[in-house]
PDB file of C-alpha atoms in Angstrom:
ATOM      1  CA  MET A   1     174.455  43.792 154.612  1.00  0.00           C
ATOM      2  CA  ARG A   2     172.596  42.318 157.562  1.00  0.00           C
ATOM      3  CA  LYS A   3     169.249  43.228 156.006  1.00  0.00           C
ATOM      4  CA  ALA A   4     170.241  41.558 152.742  1.00  0.00           C
ATOM      5  CA  ILE A   5     171.173  38.348 154.569  1.00  0.00           C
ATOM      6  CA  LEU A   6     167.920  38.408 156.530  1.00  0.00           C
ATOM      7  CA  SER A   7     165.970  38.904 153.311  1.00  0.00           C
ATOM      8  CA  THR A   8     167.722  35.930 151.756  1.00  0.00           C
ATOM      9  CA  LEU A   9     167.037  33.741 154.771  1.00  0.00           C
ATOM     10  CA  ALA A  10     163.396  34.808 154.720  1.00  0.00           C
ATOM     11  CA  GLY A  11     163.223  33.837 151.068  1.00  0.00           C
ATOM     12  CA  LEU A  12     164.712  30.448 151.859  1.00  0.00           C
ATOM     13  CA  GLY A  13     162.074  29.977 154.523  1.00  0.00           C
ATOM     14  CA  LEU A  14     159.328  30.767 152.049  1.00  0.00           C
ATOM     15  CA  LEU A  15     160.795  28.342 149.531  1.00  0.00           C
ATOM     16  CA  ALA A  16     161.014  25.592 152.131  1.00  0.00           C
ATOM     17  CA  GLY A  17     157.293  25.986 152.672  1.00  0.00           C
ATOM     18  CA  VAL A  18     156.434  26.283 148.999  1.00  0.00           C
ATOM     19  CA  ALA A  19     154.489  23.039 148.996  1.00  0.00           C
ATOM     20  CA  GLY A  20     152.415  24.014 152.018  1.00  0.00           C
ATOM     21  CA  SER A  21     148.944  25.513 151.706  1.00  0.00           C
ATOM     22  CA  ALA A  22     146.219  26.828 153.939  1.00  0.00           C
ATOM     23  CA  HIS A  23     143.597  24.120 154.377  1.00  0.00           C
ATOM     24  CA  ALA A  24     140.128  24.415 155.811  1.00  0.00           C
ATOM     25  CA  ALA A  25     139.122  21.093 157.300  1.00  0.00           C
ATOM     26  CA  GLY A  26     140.618  17.671 157.853  1.00  0.00           C
ATOM     27  CA  PRO A  27     140.757  14.363 159.663  1.00  0.00           C
ATOM     28  CA  THR A  28     140.697  13.436 163.323  1.00  0.00           C
ATOM     29  CA  GLU A  29     143.203  10.564 163.032  1.00  0.00           C
ATOM     30  CA  ALA A  30     146.896  10.563 162.154  1.00  0.00           C
ATOM     31  CA  LEU A  31     147.196  10.142 158.399  1.00  0.00           C
ATOM     32  CA  PRO A  32     149.060   7.188 156.852  1.00  0.00           C
ATOM     33  CA  ASP A  33     152.627   7.845 155.756  1.00  0.00           C
ATOM     34  CA  VAL A  34     152.456   7.973 151.961  1.00  0.00           C
ATOM     35  CA  SER A  35     155.054   9.597 149.718  1.00  0.00           C
ATOM     36  CA  PHE A  36     154.294  11.665 146.627  1.00  0.00           C
ATOM     37  CA  SER A  37     156.872  12.689 144.018  1.00  0.00           C
ATOM     38  CA  HIS A  38     155.635  16.298 143.934  1.00  0.00           C
ATOM     39  CA  GLU A  39     156.400  16.948 147.586  1.00  0.00           C
ATOM     40  CA  GLY A  40     159.366  19.048 148.655  1.00  0.00           C
ATOM     41  CA  VAL A  41     161.137  21.991 147.096  1.00  0.00           C
ATOM     42  CA  PHE A  42     162.369  20.060 144.054  1.00  0.00           C
ATOM     43  CA  GLY A  43     159.374  17.718 143.677  1.00  0.00           C
ATOM     44  CA  SER A  44     157.425  17.403 140.438  1.00  0.00           C
ATOM     45  CA  TYR A  45     154.248  15.639 139.393  1.00  0.00           C
ATOM     46  CA  ASP A  46     154.384  12.009 138.328  1.00  0.00           C
ATOM     47  CA  ARG A  47     152.614  12.328 134.951  1.00  0.00           C
ATOM     48  CA  ALA A  48     151.955   8.603 134.661  1.00  0.00           C
ATOM     49  CA  ALA A  49     150.315   8.536 138.097  1.00  0.00           C
ATOM     50  CA  ALA A  50     148.334  11.691 137.283  1.00  0.00           C
ATOM     51  CA  GLN A  51     147.032  10.135 134.055  1.00  0.00           C
ATOM     52  CA  ARG A  52     145.983   7.013 135.934  1.00  0.00           C
ATOM     53  CA  GLY A  53     144.378   9.270 138.525  1.00  0.00           C
ATOM     54  CA  PHE A  54     142.450  11.015 135.775  1.00  0.00           C
ATOM     55  CA  GLN A  55     141.150   7.603 134.696  1.00  0.00           C
ATOM     56  CA  VAL A  56     139.873   7.032 138.223  1.00  0.00           C
ATOM     57  CA  PHE A  57     138.304  10.488 138.288  1.00  0.00           C
ATOM     58  CA  GLU A  58     136.707  10.015 134.865  1.00  0.00           C
ATOM     59  CA  GLN A  59     135.354   6.525 135.478  1.00  0.00           C
ATOM     60  CA  VAL A  60     134.461   6.736 139.177  1.00  0.00           C
ATOM     61  CA  CYS A  61     134.559  10.151 140.839  1.00  0.00           C
ATOM     62  CA  SER A  62     132.892  12.188 138.093  1.00  0.00           C
ATOM     63  CA  ALA A  63     129.707  10.143 138.411  1.00  0.00           C
ATOM     64  CA  CYS A  64     128.870  12.157 141.541  1.00  0.00           C
ATOM     65  CA  HIS A  65     131.417  14.989 141.778  1.00  0.00           C
ATOM     66  CA  SER A  66     131.940  18.047 139.610  1.00  0.00           C
ATOM     67  CA  ALA A  67     135.263  19.680 138.702  1.00  0.00           C
ATOM     68  CA  LYS A  68     134.164  23.080 137.482  1.00  0.00           C
ATOM     69  CA  TYR A  69     137.674  24.513 137.046  1.00  0.00           C
ATOM     70  CA  LEU A  70     138.889  21.669 134.828  1.00  0.00           C
ATOM     71  CA  THR A  71     138.735  22.206 131.084  1.00  0.00           C
ATOM     72  CA  PHE A  72     139.510  19.390 128.697  1.00  0.00           C
ATOM     73  CA  ARG A  73     142.437  21.251 127.152  1.00  0.00           C
ATOM     74  CA  ASN A  74     144.091  21.403 130.594  1.00  0.00           C
ATOM     75  CA  LEU A  75     144.769  17.682 130.202  1.00  0.00           C
ATOM     76  CA  ALA A  76     147.596  18.565 127.815  1.00  0.00           C
ATOM     77  CA  ASP A  77     149.632  19.413 130.920  1.00  0.00           C
ATOM     78  CA  LEU A  78     149.389  15.745 131.919  1.00  0.00           C
ATOM     79  CA  GLY A  79     150.785  14.554 128.596  1.00  0.00           C
ATOM     80  CA  TYR A  80     147.623  13.959 126.584  1.00  0.00           C
ATOM     81  CA  ASN A  81     147.900  14.963 122.933  1.00  0.00           C
ATOM     82  CA  GLU A  82     145.314  16.925 120.956  1.00  0.00           C
ATOM     83  CA  ASP A  83     143.598  13.869 119.466  1.00  0.00           C
ATOM     84  CA  GLU A  84     143.352  12.159 122.851  1.00  0.00           C
ATOM     85  CA  ILE A  85     141.846  15.286 124.415  1.00  0.00           C
ATOM     86  CA  LYS A  86     139.289  15.580 121.608  1.00  0.00           C
ATOM     87  CA  ALA A  87     138.339  11.924 122.071  1.00  0.00           C
ATOM     88  CA  ILE A  88     137.941  12.359 125.839  1.00  0.00           C
ATOM     89  CA  ALA A  89     135.839  15.499 125.359  1.00  0.00           C
ATOM     90  CA  ALA A  90     133.627  13.924 122.683  1.00  0.00           C
ATOM     91  CA  LYS A  91     132.393  11.344 125.187  1.00  0.00           C
ATOM     92  CA  LYS A  92     130.745  14.108 127.243  1.00  0.00           C
ATOM     93  CA  GLN A  93     127.658  16.178 126.489  1.00  0.00           C
ATOM     94  CA  VAL A  94     127.484  19.882 127.384  1.00  0.00           C
ATOM     95  CA  GLU A  95     124.667  22.393 127.196  1.00  0.00           C
ATOM     96  CA  ASP A  96     124.943  25.086 124.541  1.00  0.00           C
ATOM     97  CA  GLY A  97     122.744  27.652 122.903  1.00  0.00           C
ATOM     98  CA  PRO A  98     120.386  29.214 122.481  1.00  0.00           C
ATOM     99  CA  ASP A  99     119.717  28.061 118.929  1.00  0.00           C
ATOM    100  CA  GLU A 100     117.734  30.019 116.327  1.00  0.00           C
ATOM    101  CA  ASN A 101     114.538  29.109 118.173  1.00  0.00           C
ATOM    102  CA  GLY A 102     115.867  30.347 121.495  1.00  0.00           C
ATOM    103  CA  ASP A 103     116.231  26.840 122.935  1.00  0.00           C
ATOM    104  CA  MET A 104     119.230  25.376 124.709  1.00  0.00           C
ATOM    105  CA  PHE A 105     120.604  22.117 123.323  1.00  0.00           C
ATOM    106  CA  GLN A 106     123.136  19.382 124.072  1.00  0.00           C
ATOM    107  CA  ARG A 107     126.273  18.803 122.001  1.00  0.00           C
ATOM    108  CA  PRO A 108     129.514  16.811 122.329  1.00  0.00           C
ATOM    109  CA  ALA A 109     132.067  18.690 124.415  1.00  0.00           C
ATOM    110  CA  ALA A 110     135.044  20.411 122.807  1.00  0.00           C
ATOM    111  CA  ALA A 111     138.562  20.848 124.160  1.00  0.00           C
ATOM    112  CA  SER A 112     137.742  24.394 125.299  1.00  0.00           C
ATOM    113  CA  ASP A 113     134.753  23.297 127.403  1.00  0.00           C
ATOM    114  CA  ALA A 114     134.799  22.826 131.150  1.00  0.00           C
ATOM    115  CA  TRP A 115     134.236  19.365 132.567  1.00  0.00           C
ATOM    116  CA  PRO A 116     130.433  19.005 132.830  1.00  0.00           C
ATOM    117  CA  SER A 117     128.770  18.474 136.193  1.00  0.00           C
ATOM    118  CA  PRO A 118     126.876  15.187 136.638  1.00  0.00           C
ATOM    119  CA  TYR A 119     123.883  17.182 137.921  1.00  0.00           C
ATOM    120  CA  ALA A 120     121.906  20.058 136.467  1.00  0.00           C
ATOM    121  CA  ASN A 121     121.968  21.983 139.756  1.00  0.00           C
ATOM    122  CA  ASP A 122     122.724  21.638 143.473  1.00  0.00           C
ATOM    123  CA  ASN A 123     119.169  20.630 144.360  1.00  0.00           C
ATOM    124  CA  GLN A 124     119.309  17.712 141.936  1.00  0.00           C
ATOM    125  CA  ALA A 125     122.699  16.722 143.383  1.00  0.00           C
ATOM    126  CA  ARG A 126     121.308  16.718 146.928  1.00  0.00           C
ATOM    127  CA  ALA A 127     118.209  14.792 145.891  1.00  0.00           C
ATOM    128  CA  SER A 128     120.405  12.121 144.310  1.00  0.00           C
ATOM    129  CA  ASN A 129     122.667  11.778 147.359  1.00  0.00           C
ATOM    130  CA  GLY A 130     120.357  11.584 150.328  1.00  0.00           C
ATOM    131  CA  GLY A 131     120.377  15.324 150.938  1.00  0.00           C
ATOM    132  CA  ALA A 132     124.171  15.680 150.886  1.00  0.00           C
ATOM    133  CA  LEU A 133     125.880  17.865 148.273  1.00  0.00           C
ATOM    134  CA  PRO A 134     128.947  16.122 146.799  1.00  0.00           C
ATOM    135  CA  PRO A 135     131.815  18.632 146.944  1.00  0.00           C
ATOM    136  CA  ASP A 136     133.384  19.967 143.784  1.00  0.00           C
ATOM    137  CA  LEU A 137     136.815  18.372 143.388  1.00  0.00           C
ATOM    138  CA  SER A 138     138.611  21.248 141.677  1.00  0.00           C
ATOM    139  CA  LEU A 139     140.255  22.581 144.844  1.00  0.00           C
ATOM    140  CA  LEU A 140     139.648  19.710 147.241  1.00  0.00           C
ATOM    141  CA  ALA A 141     143.359  19.001 147.706  1.00  0.00           C
ATOM    142  CA  LYS A 142     143.810  22.541 149.042  1.00  0.00           C
ATOM    143  CA  ALA A 143     140.565  22.666 151.004  1.00  0.00           C
ATOM    144  CA  ARG A 144     141.332  19.739 153.302  1.00  0.00           C
ATOM    145  CA  LEU A 145     143.967  19.604 156.011  1.00  0.00           C
ATOM    146  CA  GLY A 146     146.584  17.146 154.830  1.00  0.00           C
ATOM    147  CA  GLY A 147     145.795  17.700 151.148  1.00  0.00           C
ATOM    148  CA  GLU A 148     146.583  14.654 149.047  1.00  0.00           C
ATOM    149  CA  HIS A 149     147.456  12.662 152.177  1.00  0.00           C
ATOM    150  CA  TYR A 150     143.935  13.204 153.494  1.00  0.00           C
ATOM    151  CA  ILE A 151     142.366  12.228 150.152  1.00  0.00           C
ATOM    152  CA  TYR A 152     144.408   9.017 150.111  1.00  0.00           C
ATOM    153  CA  ALA A 153     143.516   8.271 153.718  1.00  0.00           C
ATOM    154  CA  LEU A 154     139.814   8.886 153.148  1.00  0.00           C
ATOM    155  CA  LEU A 155     139.651   6.579 150.117  1.00  0.00           C
ATOM    156  CA  THR A 156     141.480   3.785 151.941  1.00  0.00           C
ATOM    157  CA  GLY A 157     139.895   4.428 155.342  1.00  0.00           C
ATOM    158  CA  TYR A 158     136.671   2.415 155.059  1.00  0.00           C
ATOM    159  CA  HIS A 159     136.525  -0.288 157.734  1.00  0.00           C
ATOM    160  CA  GLU A 160     134.083  -2.190 159.862  1.00  0.00           C
ATOM    161  CA  ALA A 161     133.003  -0.018 162.756  1.00  0.00           C
ATOM    162  CA  PRO A 162     134.645  -0.851 166.102  1.00  0.00           C
ATOM    163  CA  ALA A 163     132.624  -2.807 168.621  1.00  0.00           C
ATOM    164  CA  GLY A 164     130.049  -0.633 170.308  1.00  0.00           C
ATOM    165  CA  VAL A 165     129.947   1.963 167.523  1.00  0.00           C
ATOM    166  CA  GLU A 166     126.571   2.186 165.831  1.00  0.00           C
ATOM    167  CA  VAL A 167     126.460   3.157 162.174  1.00  0.00           C
ATOM    168  CA  ARG A 168     123.128   4.620 161.120  1.00  0.00           C
ATOM    169  CA  PRO A 169     121.528   3.449 157.849  1.00  0.00           C
ATOM    170  CA  GLY A 170     122.923   5.313 154.851  1.00  0.00           C
ATOM    171  CA  LEU A 171     126.247   6.032 156.557  1.00  0.00           C
ATOM    172  CA  TYR A 172     129.611   4.247 156.464  1.00  0.00           C
ATOM    173  CA  TYR A 173     132.436   4.055 158.964  1.00  0.00           C
ATOM    174  CA  ASN A 174     135.627   5.755 157.822  1.00  0.00           C
ATOM    175  CA  LYS A 175     138.617   5.968 160.114  1.00  0.00           C
ATOM    176  CA  TYR A 176     139.845   9.303 158.727  1.00  0.00           C
ATOM    177  CA  PHE A 177     136.621  11.194 158.108  1.00  0.00           C
ATOM    178  CA  PRO A 178     135.821  13.748 160.853  1.00  0.00           C
ATOM    179  CA  GLY A 179     133.277  12.058 163.098  1.00  0.00           C
ATOM    180  CA  HIS A 180     133.996   8.755 161.301  1.00  0.00           C
ATOM    181  CA  MET A 181     130.508   8.603 159.745  1.00  0.00           C
ATOM    182  CA  ILE A 182     130.412   9.407 156.039  1.00  0.00           C
ATOM    183  CA  GLY A 183     127.530   9.344 153.580  1.00  0.00           C
ATOM    184  CA  MET A 184     129.673   8.345 150.586  1.00  0.00           C
ATOM    185  CA  PRO A 185     129.851   4.570 150.033  1.00  0.00           C
ATOM    186  CA  PRO A 186     133.332   3.099 149.474  1.00  0.00           C
ATOM    187  CA  PRO A 187     133.994   4.347 145.932  1.00  0.00           C
ATOM    188  CA  LEU A 188     136.858   2.027 144.978  1.00  0.00           C
ATOM    189  CA  ALA A 189     137.372  -1.710 144.693  1.00  0.00           C
ATOM    190  CA  ASN A 190     140.322  -3.713 143.422  1.00  0.00           C
ATOM    191  CA  ASP A 191     140.553  -3.858 139.615  1.00  0.00           C
ATOM    192  CA  MET A 192     137.684  -1.386 139.285  1.00  0.00           C
ATOM    193  CA  VAL A 193     139.551   0.783 136.752  1.00  0.00           C
ATOM    194  CA  PRO A 194     141.596  -1.074 134.120  1.00  0.00           C
ATOM    195  CA  TYR A 195     144.862   0.824 133.744  1.00  0.00           C
ATOM    196  CA  GLY A 196     146.228   1.104 130.232  1.00  0.00           C
ATOM    197  CA  ASP A 197     149.834   0.750 131.455  1.00  0.00           C
ATOM    198  CA  ASN A 198     149.036  -2.539 133.247  1.00  0.00           C
ATOM    199  CA  THR A 199     149.684  -1.083 136.707  1.00  0.00           C
ATOM    200  CA  PRO A 200     147.821  -3.249 139.260  1.00  0.00           C
ATOM    201  CA  ALA A 201     144.620  -1.362 140.078  1.00  0.00           C
ATOM    202  CA  THR A 202     144.488  -1.972 143.812  1.00  0.00           C
ATOM    203  CA  VAL A 203     142.472   0.311 146.070  1.00  0.00           C
ATOM    204  CA  GLN A 204     145.729   1.727 147.458  1.00  0.00           C
ATOM    205  CA  GLN A 205     147.172   2.368 143.977  1.00  0.00           C
ATOM    206  CA  MET A 206     144.006   4.002 142.654  1.00  0.00           C
ATOM    207  CA  SER A 207     143.745   6.132 145.798  1.00  0.00           C
ATOM    208  CA  HIS A 208     147.355   7.258 145.372  1.00  0.00           C
ATOM    209  CA  ASP A 209     146.903   8.052 141.686  1.00  0.00           C
ATOM    210  CA  VAL A 210     143.682  10.021 142.049  1.00  0.00           C
ATOM    211  CA  SER A 211     145.273  11.937 144.931  1.00  0.00           C
ATOM    212  CA  VAL A 212     148.081  12.979 142.555  1.00  0.00           C
ATOM    213  CA  PHE A 213     145.560  14.007 139.917  1.00  0.00           C
ATOM    214  CA  LEU A 214     143.470  16.061 142.361  1.00  0.00           C
ATOM    215  CA  THR A 215     146.593  17.784 143.665  1.00  0.00           C
ATOM    216  CA  TRP A 216     147.543  18.724 140.104  1.00  0.00           C
ATOM    217  CA  LEU A 217     143.960  19.894 139.526  1.00  0.00           C
ATOM    218  CA  ALA A 218     144.153  22.180 142.572  1.00  0.00           C
ATOM    219  CA  GLU A 219     147.714  23.384 141.845  1.00  0.00           C
ATOM    220  CA  PRO A 220     148.440  23.002 138.111  1.00  0.00           C
ATOM    221  CA  LYS A 221     151.203  25.641 138.236  1.00  0.00           C
ATOM    222  CA  MET A 222     152.971  24.249 141.306  1.00  0.00           C
ATOM    223  CA  GLU A 223     156.081  23.158 139.370  1.00  0.00           C
ATOM    224  CA  GLU A 224     156.432  26.563 137.718  1.00  0.00           C
ATOM    225  CA  ARG A 225     156.004  28.232 141.098  1.00  0.00           C
ATOM    226  CA  LYS A 226     158.750  26.093 142.613  1.00  0.00           C
ATOM    227  CA  GLN A 227     161.111  26.807 139.722  1.00  0.00           C
ATOM    228  CA  MET A 228     160.465  30.533 140.046  1.00  0.00           C
ATOM    229  CA  GLY A 229     161.102  30.319 143.790  1.00  0.00           C
ATOM    230  CA  ILE A 230     164.433  28.547 143.270  1.00  0.00           C
ATOM    231  CA  LYS A 231     165.507  31.112 140.669  1.00  0.00           C
ATOM    232  CA  SER A 232     164.530  33.937 143.028  1.00  0.00           C
ATOM    233  CA  ILE A 233     166.553  32.467 145.878  1.00  0.00           C
ATOM    234  CA  LEU A 234     169.615  31.998 143.656  1.00  0.00           C
ATOM    235  CA  PHE A 235     169.277  35.597 142.495  1.00  0.00           C
ATOM    236  CA  LEU A 236     169.033  36.841 146.096  1.00  0.00           C
ATOM    237  CA  LEU A 237     172.092  34.791 147.085  1.00  0.00           C
ATOM    238  CA  ALA A 238     174.124  36.205 144.177  1.00  0.00           C
ATOM    239  CA  LEU A 239     172.945  39.725 145.037  1.00  0.00           C
ATOM    240  CA  THR A 240     173.899  39.234 148.686  1.00  0.00           C
ATOM    241  CA  ILE A 241     177.431  38.105 147.713  1.00  0.00           C
ATOM    242  CA  LEU A 242     177.756  41.077 145.368  1.00  0.00           C
ATOM    243  CA  PHE A 243     176.667  43.500 148.082  1.00  0.00           C
ATOM    244  CA  TYR A 244     179.135  41.920 150.512  1.00  0.00           C
ATOM    245  CA  VAL A 245     182.051  42.248 148.066  1.00  0.00           C
ATOM    246  CA  VAL A 246     181.146  45.866 147.259  1.00  0.00           C
ATOM    247  CA  LYS A 247     180.839  46.696 150.957  1.00  0.00           C
ATOM    248  CA  ARG A 248     184.268  45.191 151.693  1.00  0.00           C
ATOM    249  CA  ARG A 249     185.910  47.194 148.901  1.00  0.00           C
ATOM    250  CA  ILE A 250     184.273  50.486 149.845  1.00  0.00           C
ATOM    251  CA  TRP A 251     185.100  50.225 153.521  1.00  0.00           C
ATOM    252  CA  ALA A 252     188.585  48.692 153.020  1.00  0.00           C
ATOM    253  CA  ARG A 253     190.087  52.182 152.527  1.00  0.00           C
ATOM    254  CA  ILE A 254     188.745  53.365 155.861  1.00  0.00           C
ATOM    255  CA  HIS A 255     190.824  52.460 158.924  1.00  0.00           C
TER     256      HIS A 255
END
């Protein structure tokens, strides 16, 4: 009986930490307090915010960053229908082949294709970004301490450097980037991405939305995982009660 209770409590502890992940690197400053609907045991993704975040990714982030684990058909999970996905994919060119002559060729992307990288290879990416390799965004929300909170902070953290702090040419001061000197220019500006739902496209709003999208991109099955965890805990609780009742009946005849 005691072991069953301990197992149940252990399961509850795992469920309480279901939204937590192991992260590799993060900021040196306390992150701003921003709430996301997908946080917590019962949290779920805000599809409208994720779609707006995809707009930001598509129109801004993807110019320099890849997302190699994103396929166009994955966008159905965000509420896009088949025709919308085909239209989004058709705007991109992907390499295919070889053809009958043994040559590779470019064609419009299909729903089954992965999101194409803006660069042909890592060397081209470095050459286009002052020697720095823009990170792939597929798992960024899990690879940074603070996850979506860090992404939001980074995008809103560009400021004038404090007095006495020298910023070398080609770098920018960011309050939340480790070391505060970052090679990426401020990527967002107010009204930079026209939202189809007429949500005001402030830097803070776009940063929030793209943080939701990148979290979904890194953990597309998070909601299913949470639901499975809740069902498992309820099953363990019911099993514990059953074991307790059976134990009481068996031992009731012994005095």
